Structure formats: structure tokens, C-alpha cells
DNA sequence: TTGAAAGCGCTAACAG
DNA sequence: CTGTTAGCGCTTTCAA
């Protein structure tokens, strides 16, 4: 900057003004500065600017669970869109489901002085963020609630969706309904299982433990478990799948053996109309999840200091076939 | 930092040492500083550190075309993975196919002093980046070549893939092959079309212009165009689709009318085994594209100053059905 | 092993 | 309209 100022025969402050399009600079000085800038290949240092001006970095941080997962990719895309509206860039990091890594990333992001934080929690204790929040860095939690921290949260109606799914099957006369889930340790899974069991209990059905299958981590396992259940002495007449990956496996197995068992799956499919066998899904708007959370965050960044809110996004049962 | 130093009764330099885990600090001073840090809720300012030390920001920038597109989401995921290996965070931005926006984003990223840049070019002139490259910010281009700038580039073998696809159809006796594409203005599309026409010409087939359909932007259009072609006086017996979205539309229409026309599509499908009708695809590794580009970038960041390279990633024909 | 002073690149607060 | 000075939060340099 000093070099540019020397070259243009002005003070650094004038260079600063020109670079920032400040008003009240004589045109000939502007021209001289701009000429010096291009001749010298000068590029302003945004870091130094924020340091001195104490202003916003125009950056927000997003910490998700697993960047490779389409669900999070969609959330990130929606967040990025809102951020771009606010002239803000997005710093994305993946916690890989590791609470320690989550904390490190979050603290790193704070050290980079992001204007706000969006978090899909992996850990269960976010008290370490209290300092940041008090110091003025807003935090919004997505998809899962925060641990030990009162903060804005945007969730899906996992319980309601699962209840609707089970009721749909009950209304069609099903009494033996199998529930396949990944892990009860994950908040969303626990909620969906809870909703399913609640709807079942409501109908006076005492759940058969053999019909609840935990640890179904991928489509292959789901297909296996489905086969196993169908081959049992008293097979289920309907399946409730608690996520996309599981649904893929169940559909595949059902289709393979031409079974007419009913299926309701949590999460919709993009190419649902190309599925070999129709099935009912519990749909929700992943983009909206990211969008709402991002909007909320920018409200906070813009100074809104009303009490933290919890938003629950609706799910919708989309009936297809059996 | 001054507050912490005062509180701990040490100099700011000692606080700095403790915060950065520097050696040769007496344990009791370390303890006192750490205590002051927690009591005061001190958080170091990474921006100020990089400013003074002149070191790396441990940040790289990624500019893609359209964050909502699964292709770019996958690229971003692969890049993020490599970056995390290098203790680096990823700043992602979407150019929305707008060259001006692309330039603004890239310059913004430079002003944020990223250690390197990964770009899926939207524009055709990247000479403005020459200054940055000379100043030591490495840039790697992905999926499409840079305009007017000699830089590392990682591409897909679009031509070779298309040629293989067409040859596959020719070997099965097809002579009337329709090619559906989005826009020839897009580098990858032009290359795929070029490859297809080359393979056709090689076989002595003078392309019928009516069989090349441009401007097929989405599945619905693709389905329409497919119907239109099949209903024509001299319909094609085979289809070559130049991307995923188009393939979806073609499959849908082919399946709907039970047509036995052959189909080869560029891009594979995640749920290909659940497609209602098998078809051959030209598969490539999107993750590898991001991974290789990111690895290359980090090599440059780590000081490799050998001449810029162009890497062409192979495609593979996966035969399925007709 | 610790600290004082200078300065990274920039802008706020004032003067002129 | 333009320039000077001080200082953002930190680390480098050098001295103790």
C-alpha cells in the first residue's frame, strides 16, 4: 500500500479511500492510484482490514457431520445460497461424527473470527461455545439440538413424521410392522423410533422386540435384515425404514423377491418416479432446513437479540403404491 | 491478550508462547496464563496472527459453478477431505455460471489470503489471476481448462468417453444414433459432442443434423425430445445422452413407451441397480477429480514449482442391458 | 527462560 | 478533499 501511495504520489490513506470506493476523492488522484495499483499488481489485504476496522469478516462457519452425505451437501448448498445473498462466504468443515473434532473445528472457526456459526451437532456438550456466544458470535444448531447451551435450533419433525408413517400402515390394516434403524445413539433416529413406537402403542399394539432392528448402517445390511425378517416364522407385513440408505436396501430385497409387503420410508428420493416398486415416503425439505437456519443466523448477526427459538420443520407423508 | 498478560502477571509475549505451545516456558507461568485465559474467556485472533507472522491462513478457496448440483457437491466433498488432511479449511463459493461473479469471488478469496485456489471455470478469461499466481497463490483448474492462463488443470476424458460410448453402439449395429446435449457453449458438452461425432465419422457415418439435439437443459425437455425423435419419419435406434439429467428424461420416455431403443449415457447413477430399464453408462470418478486437483494444489502450496501439468482422468464404459 | 519494542497491512480519528 | 498519527491483535527480533 505504501508502494502504491509512493508511486501515485499520494498518502496511504488516499490509496485506502480509492481502494474502498470512498467518496470525495479527486478524479485525477483516483486515476493515478488505480494506475499504480495495476502497475504494481497491488491486492488489498482483507485480513488486515478486518483487524483494524473491527468489522465483520463476511464469513460464516458451517460444521456438519459428514461432507460426503447428500443430506449435508444439500444443507450446505442452501446455506451457501443464503450466505451469498448477504455477501458472505461460507467456511465448511466436517466433524466426521467426532465430538472432539467438532470442538476443535468450532474453536478454529471462532479464531478465524467468523460472523456466525451453523452447527449440526456431533457431540452432546456445547458449553464451550457459551463464551463465544456471550462475546457476540451467534450460533444456530441444525437437525439436532445443542448440548447444554441455549441457542437457536432448527429441527425436523422426526417424531410427527414417524407417527404419520406408522398410522398410515395401521390404517391399511397392518399389525406386524418392522422398524429398521441405524443407531439409537443418533438423535434423529431415536426420535423416529420413538414416534413409531408411540403410534404403535396408541393403537394398542405391544411392540414385538424382534420387529425392531437396530444397527442397520447401509443398504446391504438393510437388504439382509429385510430377508431375515421375511423368512422368520411370523414375518412382518409392513416395513418402516428410518432413513434413505435403509429404504434402498429394503426396496431392493422386496422387489427381488416380489414381496407385496408394505413400505414406508423416512426421506424421499430424487428419482422416486424411476423406482422399480412404489412405496410411501415421509418427505421433508432439506434445503429449507439449511435456509431457515441460515436466515436465523443472519438475523442474529444483524443484531436480533430476542430469546433463542426452536423451529420444527414439518414432514409430509407422500403416498405411493402399497 | 494484554488483559490476560496483566492478570497472569506476565508479558504478552509469554501469553503468546503459552497459547502457541511454545517450549521453554516455566510450568507455573503456563498455569497462570492458562488460568487467566479461562477466567477471561480469551480466544486468540487467528487473523492477527497470520497478518503479523505472514504465514499461511490454512484456508483454500473453491469456486464451483453451482453448489446445488450433486456433481459439484461431490467435488467439494473430495476437496474438503484432502484439505482436512492438510489441516486446512475450505472456503466454498458458487459462481452461478457468471464470469463476472466468478472473477469477483476469486479476487475476494485472494483478498482473504487463501493459500491456494481451486476453480471450475465459468468464464473464458482468467488472465486477471496471473498476478496472484506470480505472487505465489497457486491455482488449479478442474473439469474445464483455464482461459489465457498456464496453470495446473485436471480434466475428464470427455472425448474418449464419448467415443467409447458411440463405438459401443456402432458395434451393436446401430447406425442412426441421436445425440442429446445441454449446450455446446459448455466445454464438457462440446467435448462430448466432438467425441461422438468423431467416432461416427470414423465409422463412415455422415451425421444427420436432425439427430443432434441441442438445448436439452432438463429431464422433461429430454423426455420431450426423445418422444419427438422416436415419432419422426426415420427414428434413431439408439440414443447418446451427454449428461445425467438428460439420461433421466430419456430413460423415462423409453420406459414409458416400452421402446427397445439402445441408450448410452454420460455420467453414472447412484441408484443404477434400481433403474426400471438397464442402459449403458460412461462412468468416471467425480471424487477423484476433486481429490487429484486438491492434492496437486497442496503440492504447489508446499513449494512444488515444476511446470504446470494437465491431468486427464479416464472414463469407463459400464455395459448394462441393451 | 522472559520481556520490550517494532511492525504486519490496514483504517479510525482527527487535522489541515 | 487530503494527510498524519495511532493502533487493531498478534509475532518477530533482539536484548536481558
XYZ file of C-alpha atoms in Angstrom, chain A:
322
model
C 0.000 0.000 0.000
C 2.886 2.288 0.823
C 4.428 1.418 -2.541
C 1.216 2.282 -4.326
C 0.981 5.555 -2.406
C 4.569 6.464 -3.302
C 4.084 5.587 -6.923
C 0.883 7.598 -7.168
C 2.377 10.425 -5.134
C -0.399 10.348 -2.533
C -0.776 9.209 1.062
C -1.707 5.688 2.053
C -4.996 6.991 3.301
C -5.867 8.159 -0.191
C -4.976 4.762 -1.548
C -7.252 3.278 1.089
C -10.035 5.603 0.023
C -9.690 4.753 -3.629
C -9.490 1.038 -2.994
C -12.652 1.213 -0.926
C -14.506 3.457 -3.360
C -14.825 6.149 -0.720
C -16.400 9.403 -1.903
C -14.687 12.768 -2.035
C -11.508 11.817 -3.863
C -10.424 13.936 -6.811
C -10.747 12.060 -10.069
C -7.144 12.569 -11.134
C -5.918 11.087 -7.854
C -8.260 8.157 -8.289
C -6.823 7.569 -11.737
C -3.246 7.799 -10.528
C -3.874 5.400 -7.681
C -5.680 2.919 -9.895
C -2.828 3.093 -12.391
C -0.280 2.414 -9.645
C -2.429 -0.449 -8.372
C -2.407 -2.232 -11.722
C 1.238 -1.451 -12.443
C 2.325 -2.848 -9.104
C -0.216 -5.656 -9.062
C -1.441 -4.493 -5.671
C -4.134 -6.558 -3.957
C -5.659 -5.326 -0.743
C -5.383 -7.499 2.328
C -8.839 -8.175 3.675
C -7.457 -9.709 6.853
C -5.679 -6.516 7.800
C -8.765 -4.503 7.034
C -10.993 -6.515 9.342
C -8.349 -6.488 12.015
C -8.157 -2.729 12.063
C -11.756 -1.834 11.377
C -13.028 -4.461 13.773
C -15.856 -5.093 11.360
C -17.352 -8.307 10.112
C -15.270 -10.847 8.254
C -18.242 -11.587 5.994
C -17.664 -15.236 6.700
C -19.816 -17.771 8.469
C -18.789 -21.230 9.532
C -20.741 -24.419 8.926
C -19.847 -27.593 10.746
C -21.617 -30.704 9.537
C -21.309 -34.373 10.241
C -20.076 -35.774 7.032
C -19.495 -33.744 3.937
C -19.905 -36.714 1.610
C -23.503 -37.299 2.627
C -26.036 -35.810 0.169
C -28.202 -34.633 3.046
C -25.453 -32.384 4.356
C -24.402 -31.368 0.874
C -27.936 -30.080 0.340
C -27.931 -28.261 3.659
C -24.591 -26.697 2.764
C -25.901 -25.640 -0.632
C -28.933 -23.936 0.891
C -26.780 -22.189 3.479
C -24.340 -21.051 0.826
C -27.184 -19.556 -1.159
C -28.468 -17.501 1.748
C -24.923 -16.500 2.663
C -24.261 -15.261 -0.839
C -27.349 -13.070 -0.525
C -25.659 -11.437 2.442
C -22.339 -11.035 0.673
C -20.883 -13.636 2.964
C -18.629 -16.579 2.292
C -19.027 -19.997 3.760
C -16.317 -21.890 5.585
C -17.343 -25.533 5.701
C -15.914 -28.251 7.878
C -16.858 -31.823 8.601
C -16.770 -33.218 12.113
C -16.878 -36.837 10.953
C -19.162 -37.546 13.911
C -16.271 -36.945 16.294
C -17.170 -34.629 19.207
C -13.546 -33.685 19.849
C -13.003 -32.810 16.231
C -16.233 -30.856 16.290
C -14.983 -28.782 19.193
C -11.604 -28.168 17.552
C -13.237 -27.076 14.320
C -15.682 -24.787 16.071
C -12.935 -23.134 18.080
C -10.773 -22.820 14.985
C -13.667 -21.141 13.217
C -14.025 -18.737 16.127
C -10.346 -17.937 15.973
C -10.913 -17.048 12.350
C -13.480 -14.587 13.618
C -16.450 -15.818 11.631
C -19.536 -13.654 11.968
C -21.629 -16.643 12.993
C -21.741 -20.392 13.292
C -24.068 -23.061 11.948
C -23.701 -26.457 13.556
C -25.110 -29.925 13.038
C -24.035 -31.243 16.438
C -21.998 -34.395 16.717
C -21.210 -34.011 20.407
C -23.517 -33.656 23.365
C -21.813 -30.833 25.204
C -21.538 -27.429 23.598
C -20.981 -25.417 26.745
C -17.558 -24.431 25.439
C -19.389 -22.214 22.957
C -21.012 -20.146 25.692
C -18.039 -17.784 25.791
C -18.256 -17.160 22.056
C -21.985 -16.590 22.163
C -21.590 -14.109 25.003
C -18.810 -12.388 23.085
C -21.258 -11.906 20.250
C -20.781 -14.792 17.847
C -24.261 -16.159 17.180
C -24.680 -19.910 16.819
C -27.587 -21.782 15.266
C -27.958 -25.539 15.576
C -29.415 -27.649 12.781
C -31.073 -31.022 12.622
C -30.168 -31.891 16.213
C -30.361 -29.931 19.444
C -27.327 -28.447 21.184
C -25.986 -29.894 24.402
C -26.067 -27.647 27.441
C -26.431 -24.433 25.530
C -29.499 -22.326 24.999
C -29.329 -21.416 21.331
C -31.416 -21.151 18.203
C -32.238 -24.545 16.798
C -33.914 -25.714 13.612
C -35.141 -29.292 13.653
C -37.234 -31.661 11.605
C -40.465 -33.107 12.970
C -38.959 -36.565 13.228
C -41.470 -37.792 15.755
C -44.517 -36.487 13.930
C -43.284 -37.875 10.639
C -42.698 -41.332 12.074
C -46.103 -41.304 13.738
C -47.777 -40.388 10.475
C -45.896 -43.157 8.701
C -46.949 -45.818 11.191
C -50.535 -44.579 11.289
C -50.610 -44.852 7.524
C -49.679 -48.520 7.787
C -52.086 -49.144 10.664
C -54.923 -47.621 8.673
C -54.202 -50.191 5.983
C -54.665 -52.981 8.434
C -51.050 -53.792 9.162
C -50.345 -55.056 12.649
C -46.889 -56.554 12.305
C -44.694 -53.622 11.334
C -40.919 -53.934 11.345
C -38.811 -50.858 12.110
C -35.284 -50.694 10.749
C -32.879 -48.105 12.077
C -29.277 -47.115 12.008
C -28.381 -46.319 15.590
C -30.420 -45.109 18.537
C -27.387 -43.080 19.603
C -28.211 -40.617 16.834
C -30.826 -38.077 17.866
C -32.889 -38.198 14.694
C -33.001 -41.992 14.702
C -34.062 -42.110 18.337
C -36.823 -39.607 17.630
C -38.099 -41.534 14.639
C -38.109 -44.781 16.572
C -39.836 -43.021 19.460
C -42.521 -41.672 17.155
C -43.063 -45.082 15.597
C -43.413 -46.805 18.933
C -45.729 -44.142 20.220
C -48.067 -44.560 17.257
C -47.967 -48.316 17.695
C -48.716 -48.093 21.420
C -51.536 -45.678 20.699
C -53.120 -48.365 18.542
C -52.786 -50.818 21.397
C -50.032 -52.797 19.754
C -47.392 -54.011 22.142
C -44.221 -53.898 20.125
C -42.562 -57.189 19.359
C -38.832 -56.566 20.051
C -37.973 -58.890 17.185
C -39.507 -56.357 14.808
C -37.139 -53.567 15.805
C -33.820 -53.959 14.073
C -31.000 -51.709 15.174
C -27.554 -51.216 13.634
C -28.696 -51.170 10.021
C -25.933 -48.972 8.693
C -26.090 -49.481 4.934
C -28.304 -50.745 2.095
C -26.720 -54.185 2.075
C -27.376 -54.715 5.747
C -30.900 -53.429 5.229
C -31.477 -55.948 2.451
C -30.154 -58.731 4.660
C -32.256 -57.744 7.612
C -35.311 -57.498 5.377
C -34.692 -61.007 4.042
C -34.174 -62.280 7.544
C -37.422 -60.777 8.763
C -39.426 -62.086 5.822
C -38.020 -65.552 6.350
C -38.932 -65.597 10.031
C -41.754 -67.686 11.444
C -44.067 -64.738 11.912
C -42.948 -62.224 9.260
C -43.959 -58.560 9.236
C -46.482 -57.419 6.660
C -45.042 -53.928 6.596
C -41.713 -52.161 6.960
C -40.873 -48.790 8.412
C -37.456 -47.588 7.304
C -35.960 -44.691 9.218
C -33.696 -43.355 6.512
C -32.835 -43.272 2.847
C -29.997 -45.776 2.868
C -32.098 -48.327 4.670
C -35.015 -47.790 2.315
C -32.808 -48.551 -0.687
C -31.890 -51.932 0.778
C -35.443 -52.792 1.769
C -36.846 -51.881 -1.654
C -34.199 -53.918 -3.363
C -34.976 -57.029 -1.348
C -38.740 -56.587 -1.549
C -38.511 -56.112 -5.288
C -36.106 -59.029 -5.731
C -38.484 -61.487 -4.163
C -41.632 -59.859 -5.479
C -42.905 -59.395 -1.948
C -46.026 -57.313 -1.511
C -45.106 -56.184 1.973
C -45.840 -52.505 2.509
C -43.059 -49.995 2.985
C -42.899 -46.525 4.418
C -39.547 -44.803 4.356
C -38.311 -41.663 6.060
C -36.597 -39.399 3.466
C -37.732 -39.004 -0.117
C -35.798 -39.985 -3.236
C -34.840 -37.722 -6.073
C -35.533 -40.327 -8.729
C -38.574 -41.730 -6.959
C -40.537 -41.948 -10.191
C -37.911 -44.310 -11.536
C -38.089 -46.699 -8.592
C -38.936 -50.266 -9.548
C -41.634 -50.510 -6.944
C -43.584 -47.626 -5.466
C -43.571 -47.012 -1.732
C -44.756 -44.314 0.626
C -42.251 -41.835 1.977
C -42.059 -39.233 4.706
C -40.739 -36.223 2.908
C -39.198 -33.057 4.300
C -37.420 -30.109 2.842
C -33.704 -30.398 3.432
C -32.981 -27.136 1.648
C -35.496 -25.391 3.871
C -33.650 -26.683 6.916
C -30.453 -25.027 5.784
C -32.232 -21.941 4.547
C -34.142 -21.303 7.764
C -31.097 -21.866 9.916
C -29.028 -19.514 7.775
C -31.736 -16.851 7.789
C -31.977 -17.083 11.542
C -28.224 -16.758 11.841
C -28.150 -13.613 9.720
C -30.947 -12.123 11.812
C -28.746 -12.643 14.838
C -25.716 -11.278 13.057
C -27.789 -8.240 12.171
C -28.386 -7.642 15.849
C -31.567 -9.521 16.747
C -31.143 -10.433 20.397
C -34.575 -11.811 21.199
C -34.642 -15.109 23.152
C -33.394 -18.217 21.320
C -36.029 -20.066 19.333
C -36.586 -23.649 18.296
C -38.136 -24.181 14.898
C -39.569 -27.539 13.948
C -39.986 -28.080 10.225
C -42.947 -30.194 9.140
C -42.752 -33.507 7.349
C -45.255 -34.733 4.816
C -46.443 -38.209 4.033
C -46.314 -38.882 0.319
C -48.396 -41.940 -0.536
C -47.191 -44.059 -3.389
C -48.437 -47.530 -4.109
C -48.865 -50.219 -1.479
